[in-house]
Amino acid sequence: MNGDVPGLRHDATVRHITDDERRARLAIRHALAPWGRVADPVAATRAMTVLHATEPPTVHLSVAARVDGVTVEDVERALYVERSLVKQLAMRRTLFVFPRDLLPAAWGAPGDRVAAQEHRKIAKDVEAAGVAAEGAAWLADVRGQLLQALRAAPEGLPAREVRAAVPALDRKVEVRPGSKWGGATQVAPRVLAWLGAAGDVVRGRNAGHWRLSRPSYTRMDTWLGEVPPALPEPDGYAELVRRWLWTFGPGTEADLVWWLGATKAAVRRALADLQAVQVSLDGGAVGWVLPGDDEPLDPADEPWAALLPVLDPTTMGWRDRDWYLDPLHTPYLFDSNGNGGTTAWWNGRIVGCWVQDEAGRVRVVPRQELPRDATRALEAEADRLTAWLDGVVISSVYSSLQMKSARLP
């Protein structure tokens, strides 16, 4: 099964999906066009497969972009009361919000992969630091101590109390000695990340404002009440690829490998298991869609605008972005590690970013001259977002160059 194949012929045996059609799919599948918005936070998350949660406000703002009339309290209720949405460390060692029923796929596939990688690295560093002769045995011991401590604290423990409850975690170990990126780091966050990826521990209630990250760590079985078994790895990847194809398809093999943080072999097996359908894309690449999802889709008649937060899943859904982002704009809207800042969208293309002033007023900063109707529509979205934020100013460690320059006096 091939990935990108330059020069693929657009003949009758392979359906061709143009960039215009991909942008039309994006408007509908991602619930971004005003006529395509969905009913609640769970529906918004399902529409996107998962939401990025590296920065807490991204979750709320991604939902607000896709649900009319939603409130902060609605999002918090889904996360912390109903627990229909759950934070899980998974693909690319990134924190996401998952619909609850998708967790077994994460635990069995990308979460397990990340957990194994973290386990190896921590064990190696613990041994090198002289903390223990057998890093794996040390990790097994602190895991047991931590899970026991969390069982005695069903409401969860913040990070500082985790270290107090398990003194063995209240230490630093040297990472990459001699490297300019090396240094002494706390071991507790790394152990929590390992157990989070494995599905043993979950980020529970947030003690701070919704725009800040101050989680309490809780046992997954305490948080969910009943923990379903992890899916076998092939089934886990197949389910994640199935949902990704519905949200983001057509996409390339390279897109999937990047998004999942998986191997080509795992992606190819999942595509084969799903009997995914090959299509051709503008530029000559090979794309994939689910069986039956290759019917023609006309571009939307009505233009649409959207303002999305830092690391929104629409911005971060594909590795290859030329069909919705001018490559010349990438250095201004993404940081050097490929993290997307805030984005302004017009008819399925990123055309700029948005920033706030000290009073919380949202302002669109275009990268190019826009038609008058685009400017009006984006200004209307800026007014909508300003009203939703109600004076709350969002800061980010992933601010793009365009965001930073727009804030200069």
Short mmCIF file of C-alpha atoms in Angstrom, two decimals:
data_model
loop_
_atom_site.label_atom_id
_atom_site.label_comp_id
_atom_site.label_asym_id
_atom_site.label_seq_id
_atom_site.Cartn_x
_atom_site.Cartn_y
_atom_site.Cartn_z
CA MET A 1 0.00 0.00 0.00
CA ASN A 2 1.62 3.24 -1.12
CA GLY A 3 1.71 6.63 0.54
CA ASP A 4 2.11 9.81 -1.53
CA VAL A 5 2.58 8.93 -5.21
CA PRO A 6 3.58 11.96 -7.32
CA GLY A 7 2.06 12.01 -10.75
CA LEU A 8 -0.88 9.70 -10.05
CA ARG A 9 -3.22 9.77 -13.04
CA HIS A 10 -6.69 11.21 -12.39
CA ASP A 11 -8.64 8.56 -14.26
CA ALA A 12 -11.99 6.86 -13.82
CA THR A 13 -10.62 4.19 -11.48
CA VAL A 14 -9.47 6.65 -8.83
CA ARG A 15 -11.76 9.40 -7.64
CA HIS A 16 -10.17 12.85 -7.62
CA ILE A 17 -10.97 15.20 -4.73
CA THR A 18 -9.98 18.79 -5.33
CA ASP A 19 -8.75 21.26 -2.75
CA ASP A 20 -12.05 23.15 -3.11
CA GLU A 21 -13.92 20.00 -2.15
CA ARG A 22 -11.59 19.36 0.79
CA ARG A 23 -12.32 22.85 2.07
CA ALA A 24 -16.06 22.22 1.68
CA ARG A 25 -15.72 19.04 3.74
CA LEU A 26 -13.80 20.97 6.37
CA ALA A 27 -16.58 23.53 6.73
CA ILE A 28 -19.18 20.83 7.40
CA ARG A 29 -17.23 18.09 9.19
CA HIS A 30 -15.45 20.50 11.53
CA ALA A 31 -18.65 22.34 12.47
CA LEU A 32 -17.07 25.69 11.63
CA ALA A 33 -19.54 27.19 9.16
CA PRO A 34 -22.47 28.86 10.96
CA TRP A 35 -24.96 26.42 9.38
CA GLY A 36 -22.87 23.43 10.49
CA ARG A 37 -22.34 24.15 14.17
CA VAL A 38 -23.27 21.43 16.64
CA ALA A 39 -25.25 21.22 19.85
CA ASP A 40 -22.84 20.74 22.76
CA PRO A 41 -19.22 20.15 23.86
CA VAL A 42 -19.38 16.39 23.31
CA ALA A 43 -20.69 16.82 19.76
CA ALA A 44 -17.95 19.38 19.05
CA THR A 45 -15.29 16.98 20.31
CA ARG A 46 -16.69 14.08 18.30
CA ALA A 47 -16.73 16.27 15.21
CA MET A 48 -12.98 16.77 15.63
CA THR A 49 -12.21 13.21 16.89
CA VAL A 50 -10.30 14.81 19.79
CA LEU A 51 -9.49 18.33 20.99
CA HIS A 52 -6.00 19.59 21.76
CA ALA A 53 -5.59 20.25 25.49
CA THR A 54 -1.93 21.24 25.86
CA GLU A 55 -3.20 24.66 26.89
CA PRO A 56 -6.46 24.56 28.90
CA PRO A 57 -8.22 27.46 27.13
CA THR A 58 -7.87 25.74 23.76
CA VAL A 59 -10.51 23.19 24.79
CA HIS A 60 -13.06 25.85 25.72
CA LEU A 61 -12.33 28.06 22.71
CA SER A 62 -12.41 25.14 20.25
CA VAL A 63 -15.85 24.24 21.58
CA ALA A 64 -17.05 27.85 21.50
CA ALA A 65 -16.08 28.11 17.83
CA ARG A 66 -18.36 25.16 17.02
CA VAL A 67 -21.31 25.50 19.40
CA ASP A 68 -23.66 28.49 19.51
CA GLY A 69 -24.59 29.63 23.00
CA VAL A 70 -22.20 27.30 24.82
CA THR A 71 -20.79 28.53 28.14
CA VAL A 72 -17.62 27.87 30.10
CA GLU A 73 -19.80 26.03 32.61
CA ASP A 74 -21.09 23.71 29.86
CA VAL A 75 -17.54 22.69 28.97
CA GLU A 76 -16.53 22.30 32.62
CA ARG A 77 -19.59 20.13 33.27
CA ALA A 78 -18.70 17.76 30.43
CA LEU A 79 -15.09 17.55 31.64
CA TYR A 80 -15.46 17.36 35.41
CA VAL A 81 -19.05 16.47 36.33
CA GLU A 82 -20.48 14.24 33.60
CA ARG A 83 -16.95 13.16 32.58
CA SER A 84 -18.20 12.53 29.07
CA LEU A 85 -14.97 14.21 27.93
CA VAL A 86 -11.69 13.05 29.44
CA LYS A 87 -8.13 14.37 29.19
CA GLN A 88 -5.68 11.75 27.97
CA LEU A 89 -2.01 11.89 27.00
CA ALA A 90 -1.72 10.09 23.68
CA MET A 91 -0.66 10.88 20.11
CA ARG A 92 2.79 12.51 19.86
CA ARG A 93 2.98 12.67 23.69
CA THR A 94 0.36 15.41 23.52
CA LEU A 95 -2.54 15.98 25.90
CA PHE A 96 -5.95 15.73 24.24
CA VAL A 97 -9.59 15.69 25.28
CA PHE A 98 -11.24 12.44 24.17
CA PRO A 99 -14.87 11.44 24.03
CA ARG A 100 -15.12 8.85 26.78
CA ASP A 101 -15.88 5.95 24.43
CA LEU A 102 -12.68 6.55 22.44
CA LEU A 103 -10.37 6.09 25.44
CA PRO A 104 -9.86 2.31 24.97
CA ALA A 105 -8.46 2.98 21.50
CA ALA A 106 -6.03 5.53 22.93
CA TRP A 107 -4.89 3.23 25.73
CA GLY A 108 -4.32 0.32 23.38
CA ALA A 109 -2.46 2.14 20.64
CA PRO A 110 -0.80 5.62 20.84
CA GLY A 111 -1.09 5.85 24.63
CA ASP A 112 0.61 2.48 25.06
CA ARG A 113 3.33 3.51 22.61
CA VAL A 114 4.00 6.78 24.50
CA ALA A 115 3.88 5.03 27.88
CA ALA A 116 6.49 2.49 26.76
CA GLN A 117 8.75 5.25 25.47
CA GLU A 118 8.42 7.26 28.69
CA HIS A 119 9.01 4.18 30.83
CA ARG A 120 12.28 3.41 29.03
CA LYS A 121 13.55 6.99 29.26
CA ILE A 122 12.71 7.45 32.95
CA ALA A 123 14.18 4.07 33.91
CA LYS A 124 17.40 4.89 32.07
CA ASP A 125 17.70 8.33 33.71
CA VAL A 126 16.95 6.94 37.19
CA GLU A 127 19.73 4.39 36.78
CA ALA A 128 22.18 6.97 35.40
CA ALA A 129 21.46 9.30 38.35
CA GLY A 130 22.16 6.53 40.84
CA VAL A 131 18.63 6.63 42.24
CA ALA A 132 18.21 2.88 41.69
CA ALA A 133 20.18 0.08 40.14
CA GLU A 134 17.08 -1.21 38.36
CA GLY A 135 15.03 1.64 36.92
CA ALA A 136 12.12 -0.57 35.90
CA ALA A 137 11.80 -1.98 39.42
CA TRP A 138 11.97 1.53 40.90
CA LEU A 139 9.18 2.65 38.59
CA ALA A 140 7.02 -0.33 39.51
CA ASP A 141 7.46 0.53 43.18
CA VAL A 142 6.60 4.25 42.87
CA ARG A 143 3.64 3.38 40.63
CA GLY A 144 2.25 1.16 43.38
CA GLN A 145 2.83 3.82 46.03
CA LEU A 146 1.20 6.53 43.92
CA LEU A 147 -1.87 4.49 43.00
CA GLN A 148 -2.30 3.59 46.66
CA ALA A 149 -2.02 7.26 47.69
CA LEU A 150 -4.58 8.26 45.04
CA ARG A 151 -6.96 5.55 46.20
CA ALA A 152 -6.93 7.23 49.61
CA ALA A 153 -7.62 10.62 47.95
CA PRO A 154 -10.62 10.08 45.61
CA GLU A 155 -10.85 13.82 44.87
CA GLY A 156 -7.29 13.68 43.56
CA LEU A 157 -4.00 15.30 44.50
CA PRO A 158 -2.28 18.31 42.92
CA ALA A 159 1.32 17.76 41.84
CA ARG A 160 2.87 19.16 45.03
CA GLU A 161 0.78 16.81 47.15
CA VAL A 162 1.71 13.88 44.93
CA ARG A 163 5.36 14.53 45.82
CA ALA A 164 4.48 14.73 49.50
CA ALA A 165 2.48 11.50 49.37
CA VAL A 166 5.26 9.63 47.54
CA PRO A 167 8.58 11.10 48.76
CA ALA A 168 10.53 8.99 46.26
CA LEU A 169 9.09 11.23 43.54
CA ASP A 170 10.28 14.44 45.22
CA ARG A 171 13.66 14.48 43.52
CA LYS A 172 15.42 15.62 40.38
CA VAL A 173 17.41 13.57 37.89
CA GLU A 174 19.86 14.74 35.27
CA VAL A 175 18.63 14.55 31.70
CA ARG A 176 21.00 14.58 28.71
CA PRO A 177 24.11 15.55 30.71
CA GLY A 178 26.53 17.67 28.72
CA SER A 179 23.85 18.78 26.25
CA LYS A 180 22.66 22.36 26.04
CA TRP A 181 19.12 20.92 26.36
CA GLY A 182 20.08 18.87 29.41
CA GLY A 183 19.82 19.60 33.11
CA ALA A 184 18.22 18.48 36.34
CA THR A 185 14.47 17.89 36.03
CA GLN A 186 11.77 16.87 38.49
CA VAL A 187 10.94 13.20 38.15
CA ALA A 188 7.34 13.46 39.44
CA PRO A 189 5.88 15.14 36.29
CA ARG A 190 7.56 12.54 34.13
CA VAL A 191 6.13 9.67 36.15
CA LEU A 192 2.69 11.29 36.03
CA ALA A 193 3.01 11.63 32.25
CA TRP A 194 3.96 7.94 31.96
CA LEU A 195 1.01 6.81 34.08
CA GLY A 196 -1.28 9.24 32.26
CA ALA A 197 -0.37 7.80 28.87
CA ALA A 198 -0.88 4.29 30.27
CA GLY A 199 -4.39 5.19 31.47
CA ASP A 200 -3.64 4.60 35.17
CA VAL A 201 -3.88 8.26 36.15
CA VAL A 202 -6.02 11.07 34.77
CA ARG A 203 -6.02 14.84 35.11
CA GLY A 204 -9.16 15.44 37.14
CA ARG A 205 -10.64 18.67 38.40
CA ASN A 206 -8.83 21.89 37.65
CA ALA A 207 -8.22 23.99 40.75
CA GLY A 208 -7.63 27.26 38.92
CA HIS A 209 -9.36 29.49 36.41
CA TRP A 210 -10.41 27.68 33.22
CA ARG A 211 -7.62 29.35 31.27
CA LEU A 212 -4.94 27.96 33.67
CA SER A 213 -3.59 24.44 34.24
CA ARG A 214 -3.76 23.40 37.89
CA PRO A 215 -5.01 19.82 37.71
CA SER A 216 -5.53 17.30 40.45
CA TYR A 217 -4.34 13.81 39.54
CA THR A 218 -6.80 10.97 40.09
CA ARG A 219 -6.88 7.25 39.45
CA MET A 220 -8.60 6.51 36.17
CA ASP A 221 -10.83 3.87 37.78
CA THR A 222 -11.91 6.40 40.42
CA TRP A 223 -12.60 9.07 37.79
CA LEU A 224 -14.56 6.88 35.40
CA GLY A 225 -16.10 4.48 37.90
CA GLU A 226 -15.72 1.63 35.44
CA VAL A 227 -12.70 1.34 33.17
CA PRO A 228 -13.27 -0.60 29.94
CA PRO A 229 -10.38 -2.72 28.69
CA ALA A 230 -7.89 -1.22 26.27
CA LEU A 231 -8.35 -2.30 22.68
CA PRO A 232 -5.66 -4.48 21.11
CA GLU A 233 -3.15 -2.28 19.31
CA PRO A 234 -4.39 -2.99 15.75
CA ASP A 235 -8.00 -2.35 16.78
CA GLY A 236 -7.03 0.83 18.61
CA TYR A 237 -5.22 2.27 15.61
CA ALA A 238 -8.03 1.21 13.27
CA GLU A 239 -10.64 3.00 15.38
CA LEU A 240 -8.56 6.17 15.61
CA VAL A 241 -7.87 6.12 11.88
CA ARG A 242 -11.57 5.51 11.17
CA ARG A 243 -12.56 8.58 13.14
CA TRP A 244 -9.70 10.65 11.73
CA LEU A 245 -10.73 9.81 8.18
CA TRP A 246 -14.29 10.92 8.87
CA THR A 247 -13.12 14.21 10.39
CA PHE A 248 -10.08 15.00 8.26
CA GLY A 249 -10.33 12.80 5.19
CA PRO A 250 -9.20 12.78 2.56
CA GLY A 251 -5.74 12.72 4.04
CA THR A 252 -2.45 11.14 3.13
CA GLU A 253 -0.53 8.35 4.78
CA ALA A 254 2.03 10.97 5.86
CA ASP A 255 -0.73 13.01 7.52
CA LEU A 256 -1.84 9.99 9.52
CA VAL A 257 1.67 8.94 10.53
CA TRP A 258 2.32 12.46 11.80
CA TRP A 259 -1.04 12.92 13.56
CA LEU A 260 -0.90 9.55 15.30
CA GLY A 261 2.82 9.67 16.04
CA ALA A 262 2.77 6.10 14.74
CA THR A 263 4.74 4.01 12.26
CA LYS A 264 3.93 3.66 8.58
CA ALA A 265 3.31 -0.03 9.21
CA ALA A 266 0.64 0.72 11.83
CA VAL A 267 -1.08 3.24 9.57
CA ARG A 268 -1.01 0.96 6.53
CA ARG A 269 -2.44 -1.91 8.55
CA ALA A 270 -5.26 0.30 9.85
CA LEU A 271 -6.09 1.55 6.35
CA ALA A 272 -6.19 -2.04 5.12
CA ASP A 273 -8.34 -3.17 8.05
CA LEU A 274 -10.81 -0.37 7.31
CA GLN A 275 -10.74 -1.08 3.57
CA ALA A 276 -10.05 2.61 3.08
CA VAL A 277 -10.62 3.98 -0.40
CA GLN A 278 -7.78 5.55 -2.35
CA VAL A 279 -8.39 8.93 -3.97
CA SER A 280 -6.15 11.38 -5.79
CA LEU A 281 -5.58 14.93 -4.56
CA ASP A 282 -4.53 18.17 -6.19
CA GLY A 283 -0.76 18.18 -6.55
CA GLY A 284 -0.64 14.46 -7.31
CA ALA A 285 -0.72 13.01 -3.79
CA VAL A 286 -2.61 9.86 -2.81
CA GLY A 287 -5.34 10.41 -0.23
CA TRP A 288 -7.63 8.08 1.71
CA VAL A 289 -11.28 8.17 2.71
CA LEU A 290 -13.62 5.72 4.38
CA PRO A 291 -15.61 3.31 2.20
CA GLY A 292 -18.65 5.14 0.86
CA ASP A 293 -17.23 8.57 1.74
CA ASP A 294 -15.94 9.38 -1.73
CA GLU A 295 -19.17 10.79 -3.13
CA PRO A 296 -18.78 14.25 -4.70
CA LEU A 297 -19.46 17.21 -2.44
CA ASP A 298 -20.13 20.62 -3.91
CA PRO A 299 -18.35 23.64 -2.42
CA ALA A 300 -20.50 25.62 0.01
CA ASP A 301 -22.61 28.30 -1.63
CA GLU A 302 -22.38 30.61 1.37
CA PRO A 303 -18.94 31.88 2.43
CA TRP A 304 -17.92 31.45 6.06
CA ALA A 305 -15.42 32.76 8.58
CA ALA A 306 -14.03 31.34 11.81
CA LEU A 307 -11.56 32.31 14.53
CA LEU A 308 -9.76 29.37 16.12
CA PRO A 309 -7.49 29.19 19.16
CA VAL A 310 -3.88 28.15 19.52
CA LEU A 311 -3.40 24.46 18.57
CA ASP A 312 -6.99 24.02 17.41
CA PRO A 313 -7.45 20.54 15.88
CA THR A 314 -8.49 21.98 12.51
CA THR A 315 -5.22 23.90 12.28
CA MET A 316 -3.21 20.89 13.50
CA GLY A 317 -5.06 18.07 11.72
CA TRP A 318 -2.70 17.50 8.77
CA ARG A 319 1.03 17.46 8.22
CA ASP A 320 0.67 18.77 4.65
CA ARG A 321 -1.20 22.08 4.82
CA ASP A 322 -0.66 23.78 1.48
CA TRP A 323 -4.30 23.28 0.47
CA TYR A 324 -5.51 25.51 3.33
CA LEU A 325 -2.42 27.56 4.21
CA ASP A 326 -0.12 29.59 1.96
CA PRO A 327 3.36 28.16 2.68
CA LEU A 328 4.74 31.71 2.72
CA HIS A 329 2.54 32.42 5.75
CA THR A 330 3.65 29.40 7.76
CA PRO A 331 6.61 31.06 9.55
CA TYR A 332 4.31 33.84 10.73
CA LEU A 333 1.45 31.65 11.96
CA PHE A 334 3.33 28.59 13.30
CA ASP A 335 6.31 28.45 15.62
CA SER A 336 9.57 26.70 14.70
CA ASN A 337 8.27 23.41 16.18
CA GLY A 338 5.15 23.43 14.02
CA ASN A 339 2.72 24.60 16.74
CA GLY A 340 -0.07 26.70 15.29
CA GLY A 341 -1.03 29.98 16.91
CA THR A 342 -4.46 31.57 16.73
CA THR A 343 -5.90 31.50 13.22
CA ALA A 344 -8.45 33.43 11.17
CA TRP A 345 -10.21 31.36 8.48
CA TRP A 346 -12.06 32.45 5.37
CA ASN A 347 -13.76 29.84 3.18
CA GLY A 348 -11.52 27.03 4.37
CA ARG A 349 -8.21 28.87 4.24
CA ILE A 350 -6.11 30.38 7.00
CA VAL A 351 -5.78 34.09 6.19
CA GLY A 352 -4.31 35.48 9.43
CA CYS A 353 -4.53 35.35 13.19
CA TRP A 354 -6.34 37.10 16.02
CA VAL A 355 -5.14 38.87 19.15
CA GLN A 356 -6.71 40.67 22.11
CA ASP A 357 -6.10 44.09 23.60
CA GLU A 358 -5.80 44.68 27.36
CA ALA A 359 -9.57 44.96 27.69
CA GLY A 360 -10.08 41.61 26.00
CA ARG A 361 -11.30 42.97 22.68
CA VAL A 362 -10.55 40.54 19.82
CA ARG A 363 -8.90 41.93 16.70
CA VAL A 364 -8.24 40.05 13.44
CA VAL A 365 -4.78 40.45 11.92
CA PRO A 366 -4.85 39.36 8.25
CA ARG A 367 -1.78 38.17 6.37
CA GLN A 368 -3.12 39.50 3.07
CA GLU A 369 -5.60 41.95 1.66
CA LEU A 370 -9.07 40.42 1.98
CA PRO A 371 -12.33 40.99 0.12
CA ARG A 372 -14.77 43.29 1.87
CA ASP A 373 -17.20 40.47 2.67
CA ALA A 374 -14.37 38.48 4.28
CA THR A 375 -13.38 41.44 6.44
CA ARG A 376 -16.97 41.95 7.56
CA ALA A 377 -17.47 38.27 8.35
CA LEU A 378 -14.23 38.06 10.34
CA GLU A 379 -15.10 41.22 12.24
CA ALA A 380 -18.45 39.65 13.13
CA GLU A 381 -16.61 36.58 14.43
CA ALA A 382 -14.29 38.84 16.41
CA ASP A 383 -17.34 40.48 18.02
CA ARG A 384 -18.81 37.05 18.78
CA LEU A 385 -15.59 35.83 20.40
CA THR A 386 -15.14 39.07 22.34
CA ALA A 387 -18.61 38.70 23.80
CA TRP A 388 -18.00 35.05 24.66
CA LEU A 389 -14.70 35.79 26.44
CA ASP A 390 -16.39 38.60 28.38
CA GLY A 391 -13.17 40.39 29.30
CA VAL A 392 -11.01 37.30 29.89
CA VAL A 393 -7.61 37.71 28.20
CA ILE A 394 -5.96 34.54 26.94
CA SER A 395 -2.18 34.18 26.96
CA SER A 396 -0.17 31.41 25.30
CA VAL A 397 3.33 30.00 25.25
CA TYR A 398 2.66 29.09 21.60
CA SER A 399 2.15 32.62 20.31
CA SER A 400 3.11 32.88 16.67
CA LEU A 401 5.33 35.59 15.20
CA GLN A 402 2.24 37.27 13.76
CA MET A 403 0.54 37.28 17.18
CA LYS A 404 3.62 38.72 18.88
CA SER A 405 4.18 41.43 16.30
CA ALA A 406 0.51 42.44 16.34
CA ARG A 407 0.75 43.13 20.08
CA LEU A 408 3.65 45.54 19.74
CA PRO A 409 2.80 49.19 20.44
#
